[in-house]
mmCIF file of C-alpha atoms in Angstrom:
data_model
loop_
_atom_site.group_PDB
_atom_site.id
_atom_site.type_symbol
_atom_site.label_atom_id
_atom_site.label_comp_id
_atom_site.label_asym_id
_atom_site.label_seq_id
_atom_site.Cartn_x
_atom_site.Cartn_y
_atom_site.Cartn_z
ATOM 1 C CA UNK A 159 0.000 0.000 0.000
ATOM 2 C CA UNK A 160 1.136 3.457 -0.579
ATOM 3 C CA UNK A 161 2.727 5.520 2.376
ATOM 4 C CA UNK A 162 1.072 8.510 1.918
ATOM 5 C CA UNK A 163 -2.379 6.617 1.241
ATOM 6 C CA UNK A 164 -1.948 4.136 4.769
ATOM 7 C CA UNK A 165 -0.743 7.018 6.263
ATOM 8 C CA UNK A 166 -3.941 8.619 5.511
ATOM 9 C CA UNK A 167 -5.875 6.627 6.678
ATOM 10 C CA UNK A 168 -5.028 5.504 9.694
ATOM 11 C CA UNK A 169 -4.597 9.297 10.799
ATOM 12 C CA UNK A 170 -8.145 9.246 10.309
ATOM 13 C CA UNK A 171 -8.655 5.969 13.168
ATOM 14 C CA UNK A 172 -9.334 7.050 16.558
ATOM 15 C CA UNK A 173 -7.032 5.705 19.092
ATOM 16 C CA UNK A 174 -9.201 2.501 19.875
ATOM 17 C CA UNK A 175 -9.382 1.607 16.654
ATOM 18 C CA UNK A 176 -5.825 1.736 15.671
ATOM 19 C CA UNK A 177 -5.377 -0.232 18.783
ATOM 20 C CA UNK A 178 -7.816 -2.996 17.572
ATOM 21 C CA UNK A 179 -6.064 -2.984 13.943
ATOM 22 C CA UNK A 180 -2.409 -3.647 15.837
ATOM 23 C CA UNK A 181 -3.740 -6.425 17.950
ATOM 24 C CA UNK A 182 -5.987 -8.048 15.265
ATOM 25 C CA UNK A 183 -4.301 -7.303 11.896
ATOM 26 C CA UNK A 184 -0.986 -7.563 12.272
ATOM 27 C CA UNK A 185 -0.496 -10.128 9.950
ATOM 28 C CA UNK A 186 -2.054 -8.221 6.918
ATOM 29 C CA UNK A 187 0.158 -5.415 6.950
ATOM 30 C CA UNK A 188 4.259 -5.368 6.426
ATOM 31 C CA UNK A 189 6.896 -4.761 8.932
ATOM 32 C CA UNK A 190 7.242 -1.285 8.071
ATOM 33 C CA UNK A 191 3.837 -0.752 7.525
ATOM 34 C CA UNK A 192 2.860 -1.697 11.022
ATOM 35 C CA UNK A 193 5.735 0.634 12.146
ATOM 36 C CA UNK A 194 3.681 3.495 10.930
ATOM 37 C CA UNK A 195 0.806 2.562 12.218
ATOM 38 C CA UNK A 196 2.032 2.092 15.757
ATOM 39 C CA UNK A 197 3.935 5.417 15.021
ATOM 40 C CA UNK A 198 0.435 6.948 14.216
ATOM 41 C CA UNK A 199 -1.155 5.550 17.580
ATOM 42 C CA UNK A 200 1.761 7.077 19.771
ATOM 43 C CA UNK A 201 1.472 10.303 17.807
ATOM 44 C CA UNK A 202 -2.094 10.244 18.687
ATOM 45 C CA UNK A 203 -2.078 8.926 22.241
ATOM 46 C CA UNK A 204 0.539 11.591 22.797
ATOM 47 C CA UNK A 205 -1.553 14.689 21.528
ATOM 48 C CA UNK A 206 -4.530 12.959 24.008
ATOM 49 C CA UNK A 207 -2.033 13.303 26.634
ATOM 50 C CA UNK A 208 -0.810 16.691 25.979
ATOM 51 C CA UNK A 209 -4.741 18.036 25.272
ATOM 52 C CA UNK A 210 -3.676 19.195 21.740
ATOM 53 C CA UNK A 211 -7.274 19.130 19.890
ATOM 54 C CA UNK A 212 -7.176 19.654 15.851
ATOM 55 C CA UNK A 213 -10.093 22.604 15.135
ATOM 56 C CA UNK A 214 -11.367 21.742 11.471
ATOM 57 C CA UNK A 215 -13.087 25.204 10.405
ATOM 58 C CA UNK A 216 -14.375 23.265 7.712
ATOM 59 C CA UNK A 217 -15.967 20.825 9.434
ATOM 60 C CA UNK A 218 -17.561 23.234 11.611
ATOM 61 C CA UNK A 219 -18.343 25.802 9.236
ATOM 62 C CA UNK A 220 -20.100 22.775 7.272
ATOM 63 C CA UNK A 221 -22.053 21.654 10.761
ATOM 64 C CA UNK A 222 -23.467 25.407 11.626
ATOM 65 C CA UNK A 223 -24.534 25.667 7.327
ATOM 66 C CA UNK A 224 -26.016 22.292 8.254
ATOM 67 C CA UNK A 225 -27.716 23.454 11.559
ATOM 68 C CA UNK A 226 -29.410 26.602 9.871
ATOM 69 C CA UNK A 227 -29.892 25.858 6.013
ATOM 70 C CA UNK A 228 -31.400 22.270 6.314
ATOM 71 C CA UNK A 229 -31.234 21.753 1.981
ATOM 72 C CA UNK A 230 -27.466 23.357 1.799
ATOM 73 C CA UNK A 231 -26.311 21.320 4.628
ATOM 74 C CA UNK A 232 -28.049 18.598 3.189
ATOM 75 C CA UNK A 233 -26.464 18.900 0.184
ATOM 76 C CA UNK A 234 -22.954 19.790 1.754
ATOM 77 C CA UNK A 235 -23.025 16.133 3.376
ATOM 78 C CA UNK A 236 -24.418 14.165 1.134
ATOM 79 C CA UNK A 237 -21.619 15.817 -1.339
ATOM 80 C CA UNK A 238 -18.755 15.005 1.108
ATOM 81 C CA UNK A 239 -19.743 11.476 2.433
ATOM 82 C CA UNK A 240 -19.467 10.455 -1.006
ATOM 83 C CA UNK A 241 -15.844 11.621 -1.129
ATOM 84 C CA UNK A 242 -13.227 8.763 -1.666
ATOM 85 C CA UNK A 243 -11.165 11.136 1.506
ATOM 86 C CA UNK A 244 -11.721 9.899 4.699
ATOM 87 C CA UNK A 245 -11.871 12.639 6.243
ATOM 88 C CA UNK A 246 -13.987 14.584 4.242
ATOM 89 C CA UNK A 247 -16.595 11.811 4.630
ATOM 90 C CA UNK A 248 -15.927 12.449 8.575
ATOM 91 C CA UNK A 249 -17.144 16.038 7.774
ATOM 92 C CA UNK A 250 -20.582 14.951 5.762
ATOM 93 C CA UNK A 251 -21.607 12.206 8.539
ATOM 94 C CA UNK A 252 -21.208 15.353 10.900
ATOM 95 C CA UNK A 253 -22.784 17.522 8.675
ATOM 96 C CA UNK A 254 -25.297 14.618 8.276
ATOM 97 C CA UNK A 255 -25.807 14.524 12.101
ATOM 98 C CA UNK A 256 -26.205 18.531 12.072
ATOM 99 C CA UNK A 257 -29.435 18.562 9.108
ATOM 100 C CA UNK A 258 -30.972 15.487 11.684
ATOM 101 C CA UNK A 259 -30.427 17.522 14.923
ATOM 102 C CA UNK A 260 -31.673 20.687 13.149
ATOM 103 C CA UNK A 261 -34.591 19.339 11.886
ATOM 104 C CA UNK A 262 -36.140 17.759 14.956
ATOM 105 C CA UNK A 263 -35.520 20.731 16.603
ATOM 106 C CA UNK A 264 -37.771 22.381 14.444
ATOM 107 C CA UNK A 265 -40.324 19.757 14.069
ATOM 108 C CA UNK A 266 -39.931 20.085 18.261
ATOM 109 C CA UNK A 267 -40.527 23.965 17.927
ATOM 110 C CA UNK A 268 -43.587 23.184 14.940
ATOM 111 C CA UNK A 269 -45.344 21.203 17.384
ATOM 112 C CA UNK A 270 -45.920 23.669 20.595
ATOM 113 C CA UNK A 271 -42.266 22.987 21.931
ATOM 114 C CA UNK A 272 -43.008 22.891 25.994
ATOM 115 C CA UNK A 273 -45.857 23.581 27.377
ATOM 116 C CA UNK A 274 -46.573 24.420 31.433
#
């Protein structure tokens, strides 16, 4: 597999899962291969440790477009799940999430909201 391409994609595991793909795949991936990998969960566990957090302004640009303009963010998602990127498809599940949460909010607001 290509370097840049395994690298990739394991940058877009979460910690867990790159845990689960060291103690259950091993075998599928190369020496060097599995180097990288481990490299990527110790780069990882070490920016948990240290409290670094990446902000994506596009992901959360795409979320609040999502969360206000149910078609656009709609659109937005659908657009970016279907992206061969990991994590661009990250971004249209979230924007995804944002177009559900937004509209049963408003279907919550359509129907009385609460009532004393």
């Amino acid at each position: 597999m290509d370097k840049q391409k395994l690298t990739e994609e394991m940058n877009s595991y979460n910690i867990p899962e790159l845990e689960a793909i060291c103690e259950t795949q091993g075998e599928c991936y190369s020496d060097e291969e599995m180097r990288m990998i481990v490299h990527i969960l110790e780069q990882k566990r070490q920016e948990r440790k240290n409290g670094v957090w990446k902000f994506n302004i596009r992901e959360t640009v795409c979320c609040i477009i999502g969360l206000l303009f149910i078609t656009a963010g709609l659109a937005i998602g659908i657009y970016m799940i279907l992206s061969t990127k990991p994590d661009k498809r990250k971004t249209g599940k979230r924007t995804l999430l944002a177009v559900f949460i937004s509209l049963m909010i408003r279907l919550f607001m359509s129907i009385g909201g609460f009532s004393i």
